[in-house]
Tab-separated table of C-alpha atoms in Angstrom:
chain	number	residue	atom	x	y	z
A	202	MET	CA	-7.141	-17.882	-48.293
A	203	GLU	CA	-7.740	-14.591	-46.513
A	204	ILE	CA	-4.968	-14.013	-44.002
A	205	SER	CA	-6.026	-10.653	-42.555
A	206	LYS	CA	-8.844	-10.076	-40.065
A	207	SER	CA	-10.025	-7.076	-38.070
A	208	ILE	CA	-9.958	-7.144	-34.290
A	209	GLU	CA	-13.775	-7.124	-34.349
A	210	GLU	CA	-13.785	-10.294	-36.497
A	211	MET	CA	-11.444	-12.004	-34.053
A	212	LEU	CA	-13.629	-11.070	-31.107
A	213	ALA	CA	-16.712	-12.321	-32.943
A	214	ASP	CA	-15.084	-15.711	-33.607
A	215	ASP	CA	-16.453	-17.772	-30.711
A	216	ARG	CA	-14.562	-20.913	-31.655
A	217	ASP	CA	-11.732	-22.304	-29.574
A	218	LYS	CA	-8.824	-20.240	-30.904
A	219	LEU	CA	-5.203	-19.481	-30.178
A	220	VAL	CA	-4.021	-15.878	-29.947
A	221	VAL	CA	-0.272	-15.368	-30.349
A	222	ASP	CA	1.332	-12.061	-29.393
A	223	VAL	CA	4.471	-11.745	-31.534
A	224	ARG	CA	5.780	-8.592	-29.866
A	225	ALA	CA	8.826	-8.459	-27.601
A	226	ALA	CA	8.514	-10.227	-24.256
A	227	LYS	CA	8.720	-6.993	-22.228
A	228	ASP	CA	5.734	-5.522	-24.088
A	229	PHE	CA	3.802	-8.788	-23.815
A	230	GLU	CA	4.359	-8.902	-20.050
A	231	GLU	CA	3.170	-5.315	-19.668
A	232	GLU	CA	-0.157	-5.923	-21.424
A	233	THR	CA	-1.634	-8.361	-23.923
A	234	TYR	CA	-4.872	-9.930	-25.087
A	235	PRO	CA	-6.350	-12.177	-22.338
A	236	GLY	CA	-5.173	-15.787	-22.768
A	237	ALA	CA	-2.602	-14.962	-25.462
A	238	ILE	CA	0.770	-16.680	-25.605
A	239	ASN	CA	4.019	-14.964	-26.577
A	240	ILE	CA	6.295	-16.014	-29.434
A	241	PHE	CA	8.565	-13.214	-30.639
A	242	TRP	CA	8.173	-12.756	-34.393
A	243	GLU	CA	11.903	-13.293	-35.091
A	244	ASP	CA	11.761	-16.658	-33.289
A	245	PHE	CA	8.381	-17.676	-34.695
A	246	TYR	CA	9.626	-20.045	-37.383
A	247	ASP	CA	11.480	-22.087	-34.734
A	248	HIS	CA	8.137	-22.856	-33.039
A	249	VAL	CA	5.967	-23.708	-36.044
A	250	ASP	CA	5.716	-27.363	-35.076
A	251	GLU	CA	4.191	-26.359	-31.713
A	252	LEU	CA	1.209	-24.647	-33.345
A	253	PRO	CA	-2.123	-26.473	-33.696
A	254	LYS	CA	-3.766	-27.114	-37.056
A	255	ASP	CA	-7.173	-27.946	-35.576
A	256	LYS	CA	-8.025	-24.414	-34.411
A	257	PRO	CA	-7.730	-20.884	-35.828
A	258	ILE	CA	-4.648	-18.866	-34.922
A	259	TYR	CA	-4.676	-15.067	-34.599
A	260	LEU	CA	-1.443	-13.061	-34.590
A	261	LEU	CA	-0.936	-9.752	-32.767
A	262	CYS	CA	2.107	-7.634	-33.530
A	263	TYR	CA	2.724	-3.902	-33.185
A	264	SER	CA	1.126	-2.757	-36.438
A	265	GLY	CA	0.293	-5.912	-38.418
A	266	ARG	CA	3.290	-5.919	-40.778
A	267	ASN	CA	5.289	-8.765	-39.214
A	268	SER	CA	2.170	-10.803	-38.504
A	269	ASP	CA	1.154	-10.438	-42.176
A	270	LEU	CA	4.400	-12.077	-43.287
A	271	ILE	CA	4.022	-14.942	-40.807
A	272	ALA	CA	0.372	-15.562	-41.692
A	273	ASP	CA	1.136	-15.530	-45.417
A	274	PHE	CA	3.851	-18.135	-44.946
A	275	LEU	CA	1.960	-20.475	-42.594
A	276	SER	CA	-1.348	-20.382	-44.448
A	277	GLU	CA	0.414	-22.185	-47.287
A	278	LYS	CA	1.475	-24.857	-44.765
A	279	GLY	CA	-2.146	-25.735	-43.966
A	280	TYR	CA	-2.692	-23.524	-40.893
A	281	GLU	CA	-5.823	-21.457	-40.445
A	282	ILE	CA	-3.971	-18.353	-39.411
A	283	TYR	CA	-4.814	-14.659	-39.479
A	284	SER	CA	-2.961	-11.414	-38.975
A	285	ILE	CA	-4.901	-8.796	-36.993
A	286	GLN	CA	-5.208	-5.574	-38.953
A	287	GLY	CA	-3.571	-2.723	-37.101
A	288	GLY	CA	-1.934	-5.140	-34.668
A	289	PHE	CA	-2.011	-4.604	-30.931
A	290	TYR	CA	-2.958	-0.944	-31.381
A	291	SER	CA	-6.319	-2.025	-32.803
A	292	TYR	CA	-6.904	-4.035	-29.622
A	293	LEU	CA	-6.046	-0.969	-27.523
A	294	ARG	CA	-8.520	1.051	-29.586
A	295	ILE	CA	-11.274	-1.459	-28.795
A	296	GLN	CA	-10.371	-1.286	-25.109
A	297	ILE	CA	-10.493	2.519	-25.099
A	298	GLU	CA	-13.837	2.548	-26.897
A	299	GLN	CA	-15.237	0.019	-24.421
A	300	PHE	CA	-13.850	2.025	-21.514
A	301	MET	CA	-15.528	5.181	-22.835
A	302	GLU	CA	-18.833	3.348	-23.250
A	303	ASP	CA	-18.564	1.924	-19.732
A	304	GLU	CA	-17.718	5.345	-18.311
A	305	LYS	CA	-20.702	6.897	-20.082
A	306	ALA	CA	-23.032	4.154	-18.855
A	307	SER	CA	-21.623	4.487	-15.331
A	308	ALA	CA	-22.121	8.269	-15.389
A	309	GLU	CA	-25.729	7.855	-16.510
A	310	ARG	CA	-26.383	5.288	-13.796
A	311	CYS	CA	-24.879	7.580	-11.177
A	312	LYS	CA	-27.188	10.394	-12.333
A	313	ASP	CA	-30.176	8.054	-12.062
A	314	ILE	CA	-29.174	7.147	-8.506
A	315	GLU	CA	-28.803	10.810	-7.601
A	316	ARG	CA	-32.172	11.675	-9.158
A	317	SER	CA	-33.832	8.891	-7.166
A	318	ILE	CA	-32.745	10.576	-3.921
A	319	ILE	CA	-34.259	13.929	-4.855
A	320	LYS	CA	-37.373	12.646	-6.629
A	321	LYS	CA	-38.571	9.117	-5.810
A	322	PHE	CA	-37.234	9.114	-2.247
A	323	ARG	CA	-37.632	12.821	-1.575
A	324	LYS	CA	-40.109	12.411	1.299
A	325	GLU	CA	-38.559	9.331	2.905
A	326	ILE	CA	-34.877	10.254	2.603
A	327	TRP	CA	-34.012	13.727	1.299
A	328	CYS	CA	-36.517	15.706	3.379
A	329	LYS	CA	-35.694	13.784	6.554
A	330	PHE	CA	-31.985	14.344	5.946
A	331	THR	CA	-32.429	18.107	5.601
A	332	LYS	CA	-34.887	18.171	8.516
A	333	ALA	CA	-32.319	16.552	10.835
A	334	ILE	CA	-29.648	19.020	9.725
A	335	ASN	CA	-31.925	21.979	10.396
A	336	GLU	CA	-33.692	20.705	13.524
A	337	TYR	CA	-30.498	19.665	15.316
A	338	GLU	CA	-28.264	22.363	13.777
A	339	LEU	CA	-25.791	19.777	12.502
A	340	ILE	CA	-24.019	22.005	9.973
A	341	LYS	CA	-22.830	25.590	10.288
A	342	ASP	CA	-21.128	27.927	7.839
A	343	GLY	CA	-17.400	27.274	7.682
A	344	ASP	CA	-17.625	23.623	8.772
A	345	LYS	CA	-15.289	21.074	7.242
A	346	ILE	CA	-16.898	17.667	7.683
A	347	ALA	CA	-15.314	14.242	7.356
A	348	VAL	CA	-18.101	12.041	5.983
A	349	CYS	CA	-17.031	8.650	7.297
A	350	ILE	CA	-17.707	5.784	4.898
A	351	SER	CA	-17.590	2.213	6.207
A	352	GLY	CA	-18.781	0.747	2.911
A	353	GLY	CA	-22.276	-0.156	4.068
A	354	LYS	CA	-25.582	1.118	2.694
A	355	ASP	CA	-25.999	3.808	5.374
A	356	SER	CA	-22.665	5.570	4.989
A	357	MET	CA	-22.729	5.337	1.187
A	358	LEU	CA	-26.170	6.945	1.093
A	359	MET	CA	-24.980	9.603	3.532
A	360	ALA	CA	-22.108	10.458	1.190
A	361	LYS	CA	-24.518	10.934	-1.722
A	362	LEU	CA	-26.797	13.071	0.450
A	363	PHE	CA	-23.896	15.352	1.344
A	364	GLN	CA	-23.018	15.695	-2.330
A	365	GLU	CA	-26.586	16.740	-3.099
A	366	LEU	CA	-26.617	19.134	-0.152
A	367	ALA	CA	-23.391	20.727	-1.366
A	368	ARG	CA	-25.008	21.235	-4.793
A	369	HIS	CA	-28.346	22.586	-3.587
A	370	GLY	CA	-27.898	23.631	0.039
A	371	LYS	CA	-27.381	27.072	1.521
A	372	HIS	CA	-24.585	26.216	3.929
A	373	ASN	CA	-21.039	27.206	3.139
A	374	PHE	CA	-19.164	24.074	4.172
A	375	GLU	CA	-16.586	21.574	2.922
A	376	VAL	CA	-16.638	17.787	2.979
A	377	VAL	CA	-14.018	15.058	2.868
A	378	PHE	CA	-15.239	11.541	2.115
A	379	LEU	CA	-13.131	9.491	4.493
A	380	VAL	CA	-12.642	5.724	4.235
A	381	MET	CA	-10.610	3.849	6.817
A	382	ASN	CA	-9.346	0.387	5.926
A	383	PRO	CA	-9.041	-1.345	9.310
A	384	GLY	CA	-8.045	-4.636	7.678
A	385	TYR	CA	-10.841	-5.525	5.249
A	386	ASN	CA	-10.405	-8.623	3.144
A	387	ASN	CA	-9.771	-8.009	-0.558
A	388	ILE	CA	-13.378	-8.662	-1.582
A	389	ASN	CA	-14.845	-6.123	0.855
A	390	TYR	CA	-12.167	-3.518	0.175
A	391	THR	CA	-12.606	-3.847	-3.594
A	392	THR	CA	-16.397	-3.570	-3.167
A	393	ILE	CA	-15.974	-0.272	-1.324
A	394	LEU	CA	-13.658	1.123	-4.002
A	395	ASN	CA	-15.935	-0.005	-6.838
A	396	ASN	CA	-19.041	1.490	-5.214
A	397	ALA	CA	-17.244	4.776	-4.587
A	398	LYS	CA	-16.295	4.870	-8.267
A	399	LEU	CA	-19.819	3.978	-9.409
A	400	LEU	CA	-21.380	6.623	-7.160
A	401	ASN	CA	-18.747	9.209	-8.090
A	402	ILE	CA	-17.626	9.709	-4.497
A	403	PRO	CA	-14.027	11.047	-4.329
A	404	ILE	CA	-12.848	9.101	-1.285
A	405	THR	CA	-9.757	9.644	0.837
A	406	VAL	CA	-8.467	6.287	2.123
A	407	PHE	CA	-6.173	5.624	5.056
A	408	GLU	CA	-5.028	2.397	6.705
A	409	SER	CA	-5.189	1.134	10.295
A	410	ASP	CA	-4.551	-2.218	12.004
A	411	ILE	CA	-7.684	-2.310	14.170
A	412	PHE	CA	-8.852	-5.760	13.048
A	413	ASN	CA	-5.465	-7.253	13.995
A	414	VAL	CA	-5.567	-5.568	17.411
A	415	VAL	CA	-9.062	-6.793	18.354
A	416	ALA	CA	-8.769	-10.236	16.724
A	417	ASP	CA	-7.606	-11.906	19.950
A	418	ILE	CA	-9.888	-10.023	22.343
A	419	PRO	CA	-12.163	-12.674	23.921
A	420	GLU	CA	-14.790	-10.320	25.347
A	421	SER	CA	-16.609	-7.409	23.684
A	422	PRO	CA	-14.410	-7.153	20.558
A	423	CYS	CA	-17.157	-5.176	18.782
A	424	TYR	CA	-17.213	-2.508	21.504
A	425	LEU	CA	-13.430	-2.122	21.427
A	426	CYS	CA	-13.398	-2.100	17.625
A	427	ALA	CA	-16.055	0.628	17.466
A	428	ARG	CA	-14.201	2.789	19.999
A	429	MET	CA	-10.901	2.399	18.190
A	430	ARG	CA	-12.441	3.101	14.783
A	431	ARG	CA	-14.006	6.303	16.050
A	432	GLY	CA	-10.695	7.404	17.553
A	433	TYR	CA	-8.843	6.798	14.306
A	434	LEU	CA	-11.536	8.666	12.350
A	435	TYR	CA	-11.400	11.653	14.698
A	436	SER	CA	-7.614	11.735	14.468
A	437	LYS	CA	-7.458	11.526	10.671
A	438	ALA	CA	-10.292	14.040	10.249
A	439	GLN	CA	-8.534	16.494	12.538
A	440	GLU	CA	-5.310	15.968	10.593
A	441	LEU	CA	-7.203	16.886	7.396
A	442	GLY	CA	-8.446	20.121	8.964
A	443	CYS	CA	-11.991	18.948	9.713
A	444	ASN	CA	-13.953	20.054	12.745
A	445	LYS	CA	-16.706	17.420	12.452
A	446	ILE	CA	-17.120	13.775	11.566
A	447	ALA	CA	-20.426	12.475	10.189
A	448	LEU	CA	-21.527	8.900	10.949
A	449	GLY	CA	-24.318	6.979	9.244
A	450	HIS	CA	-26.495	5.990	12.217
A	451	HIS	CA	-30.187	6.109	11.357
A	452	TYR	CA	-33.566	6.261	13.120
A	453	ASP	CA	-33.675	2.517	13.794
A	454	ASP	CA	-30.221	2.626	15.388
A	455	VAL	CA	-31.560	5.288	17.749
A	456	ILE	CA	-34.607	3.370	18.974
A	457	GLU	CA	-32.607	0.144	19.236
A	458	THR	CA	-30.027	1.944	21.384
A	459	ILE	CA	-32.764	3.276	23.681
A	460	LEU	CA	-34.214	-0.196	24.264
A	461	MET	CA	-30.796	-1.846	24.598
A	462	GLY	CA	-29.854	0.648	27.281
A	463	MET	CA	-33.028	-0.099	29.213
A	464	LEU	CA	-33.093	-3.896	28.834
A	465	TYR	CA	-29.380	-4.691	28.949
A	466	GLY	CA	-27.831	-1.624	30.584
A	467	GLY	CA	-30.427	-0.687	33.174
A	468	GLN	CA	-30.392	2.955	32.082
A	469	VAL	CA	-32.359	5.462	30.049
A	470	GLN	CA	-30.220	7.017	27.317
A	471	THR	CA	-30.251	7.645	23.601
A	472	MET	CA	-27.920	8.012	20.647
A	473	MET	CA	-27.554	11.785	20.357
A	474	PRO	CA	-27.857	13.566	16.985
A	475	LYS	CA	-24.579	15.347	17.721
A	476	LEU	CA	-21.834	15.215	20.349
A	477	HIS	CA	-18.749	17.183	21.311
A	478	SER	CA	-15.681	14.954	21.391
A	479	THR	CA	-14.176	14.528	24.852
A	480	ASN	CA	-10.764	13.397	23.553
A	481	PHE	CA	-10.297	15.547	20.442
A	482	LYS	CA	-10.590	19.216	21.267
A	483	GLY	CA	-12.766	21.220	18.913
A	484	MET	CA	-14.120	18.104	17.167
A	485	GLU	CA	-17.781	17.176	16.953
A	486	LEU	CA	-19.722	14.097	15.847
A	487	ILE	CA	-22.940	14.489	13.840
A	488	ARG	CA	-25.549	11.948	12.677
A	489	PRO	CA	-27.381	13.355	9.616
A	490	LEU	CA	-29.418	10.162	9.000
A	491	TYR	CA	-30.967	10.498	12.454
A	492	LEU	CA	-34.562	10.716	11.168
A	493	ILE	CA	-34.279	8.276	8.237
A	494	ARG	CA	-35.771	4.794	8.557
A	495	GLU	CA	-33.584	1.815	7.715
A	496	GLU	CA	-36.320	0.253	5.572
A	497	ASP	CA	-36.252	3.335	3.336
A	498	ILE	CA	-32.484	3.076	2.961
A	499	ILE	CA	-32.887	-0.578	1.968
A	500	HIS	CA	-35.644	0.378	-0.479
A	501	TRP	CA	-33.355	3.006	-2.066
A	502	MET	CA	-30.526	0.468	-2.301
A	503	ASN	CA	-32.694	-2.232	-3.895
A	504	TYR	CA	-34.431	0.203	-6.242
A	505	ASN	CA	-31.035	1.198	-7.661
A	506	GLU	CA	-29.734	-2.409	-7.620
A	507	LEU	CA	-26.797	-1.480	-5.418
A	508	HIS	CA	-24.787	-3.949	-3.365
A	509	PHE	CA	-22.836	-2.842	-0.310
A	510	ILE	CA	-20.820	-4.673	2.334
A	511	GLN	CA	-22.441	-5.581	5.644
A	512	CYS	CA	-20.485	-6.098	8.855
A	513	ALA	CA	-17.020	-6.735	7.448
A	514	CYS	CA	-14.880	-7.269	10.522
A	515	ARG	CA	-12.701	-10.328	10.895
A	516	PHE	CA	-14.748	-11.457	13.885
A	517	THR	CA	-17.921	-11.951	11.832
A	518	GLU	CA	-16.472	-12.798	8.401
A	519	HIS	CA	-16.336	-16.499	9.217
A	520	CYS	CA	-18.898	-16.589	11.999
A	521	ALA	CA	-21.162	-19.586	11.356
A	522	SER	CA	-23.864	-18.291	13.688
A	523	CYS	CA	-24.365	-14.958	11.947
A	524	GLY	CA	-22.862	-15.349	8.492
A	525	GLY	CA	-21.156	-11.988	8.696
A	526	THR	CA	-24.296	-10.152	9.802
A	527	GLU	CA	-25.758	-9.113	13.162
A	528	LYS	CA	-27.622	-12.395	13.689
A	529	GLY	CA	-27.060	-13.729	17.186
A	530	SER	CA	-26.183	-10.300	18.627
A	531	LYS	CA	-28.079	-8.356	21.289
A	532	ARG	CA	-28.845	-5.660	18.737
A	533	ASN	CA	-30.487	-8.225	16.504
A	534	GLU	CA	-32.571	-9.451	19.461
A	535	ILE	CA	-33.768	-5.868	19.934
A	536	LYS	CA	-34.521	-5.580	16.200
A	537	GLU	CA	-36.708	-8.673	16.428
A	538	LEU	CA	-38.439	-7.380	19.560
A	539	ILE	CA	-39.240	-4.034	17.907
A	540	ARG	CA	-40.507	-5.866	14.828
A	541	GLU	CA	-42.883	-7.906	16.981
A	542	LEU	CA	-44.110	-4.808	18.822
A	543	ARG	CA	-44.628	-2.995	15.548
A	544	GLU	CA	-47.045	-5.690	14.425
A	545	ARG	CA	-49.180	-4.875	17.462
A	546	SER	CA	-49.066	-1.104	17.042
A	547	PRO	CA	-47.696	1.163	14.277
A	548	TYR	CA	-46.905	3.812	16.889
A	549	ILE	CA	-44.454	1.753	18.945
A	550	GLU	CA	-41.301	2.891	17.166
A	551	SER	CA	-42.137	6.600	17.167
A	552	ASN	CA	-43.108	6.362	20.837
A	553	ILE	CA	-39.736	4.821	21.694
A	554	PHE	CA	-37.991	7.587	19.738
A	555	LYS	CA	-40.006	10.352	21.443
A	556	SER	CA	-39.694	8.842	24.929
A	557	VAL	CA	-36.275	10.415	25.492
A	558	GLU	CA	-37.584	13.805	24.338
A	559	ASN	CA	-40.489	13.787	26.790
A	560	VAL	CA	-38.709	13.023	30.049
A	561	ASN	CA	-40.424	14.461	33.128
A	562	LEU	CA	-37.717	14.635	35.811
A	563	SER	CA	-40.325	14.854	38.584
A	564	THR	CA	-41.380	11.299	37.709
A	565	VAL	CA	-37.840	9.881	37.575
A	566	VAL	CA	-36.397	8.171	40.661
A	567	ALA	CA	-32.842	9.275	39.901
A	568	TYR	CA	-30.791	10.805	37.114
A	569	LYS	CA	-27.267	12.001	36.417
A	570	THR	CA	-26.186	15.336	34.946
A	571	SER	CA	-23.361	15.725	32.428
A	572	ASP	CA	-20.842	16.359	35.232
A	573	GLY	CA	-21.612	12.919	36.670
A	574	LYS	CA	-23.521	14.205	39.692
A	575	LYS	CA	-26.419	12.003	40.710
A	576	HIS	CA	-29.779	13.461	41.689
A	577	HIS	CA	-32.311	11.412	43.639
A	578	PHE	CA	-35.993	12.211	44.080
A	579	LEU	CA	-35.590	11.929	47.890
A	580	ASP	CA	-33.138	14.862	47.850
A	581	GLU	CA	-36.009	17.345	47.587
A	582	TYR	CA	-38.957	15.117	48.362
A	583	ASP	CA	-39.759	16.397	51.848
A	584	SER	CA	-39.166	20.039	50.920
A	585	LYS	CA	-41.871	19.739	48.254
A	586	SER	CA	-44.478	18.200	50.544
A	587	VAL	CA	-47.812	19.976	50.858
A	588	LYS	CA	-48.224	21.666	54.220
């Protein structure tokens, strides 16, 4: 009976089998074949009666020498038993080869994803990204930008766009890909790390306890969470020598914010493409996805078969009404309203977006300036009367 098999032959044997690692316990505990049991080769003959005769047995030792002796002895006792040629080192070789193949496949997939940004989605994503940067002067020479990654589709795409810009752009700037873990569950946190690896994004991770702090807040936990997250991001970015943070808000976020302010806040305002920080001197916030439609981001994600986290806070993780998404929120109500209006006219969304660029102050009852001073149309009404 043949008592020696290659590691490939063992892996190809799809029968119910027993794998016995005959190395020392400390080496077994450090790493072994999945599902293997440990019987040290010197103690093996004391455990012969515990071995099954109704399934094949494969032995892993350091090099194959000790397992050869055991297999030779037990095969004569009626066991179907094999010594793995090359021992555990042959298994490590298989692992390394598989790792190299996986790395190569992952690198090729990453290149395909990057090419899709520049080629297939050039008009919808790449050109709008560069247009926002140029039109709103979001990046200047010498900038060091913290690209803030929450793990969702928007921020992950933004990170890839910055990588492409660094490769092909004219600006002399630096980027740090910043990930804050505010208390994600293991699944969401692992998803972020895996996507960063797949997309070849060299992230810098830091921890905070924001989710614990806002967990017991009965009213407006999302508002408090967002404010705290931004503060932590500013602080860490400043610590890393950055002068700007980049957030992944897109075109749809802008028009939703405009309508939400009007319908729920009683005010006309927008989400600005860039802002000076009021609490962190010398820091600035920029929104490079300002002109990119959410549907195009989703199309890019689906085209590349990518899967990102959605809202991952503890408040929505187990929320039966929204299933961890925005369902049931005011923002989702606005999304639905805009969707209905869009069916009536394809110009609705662009008109909402442009409305805050075409403000005629002579037709506004009242407005406030950046210093908080309120101006009312009656202040100068009589002085402008026709005489």
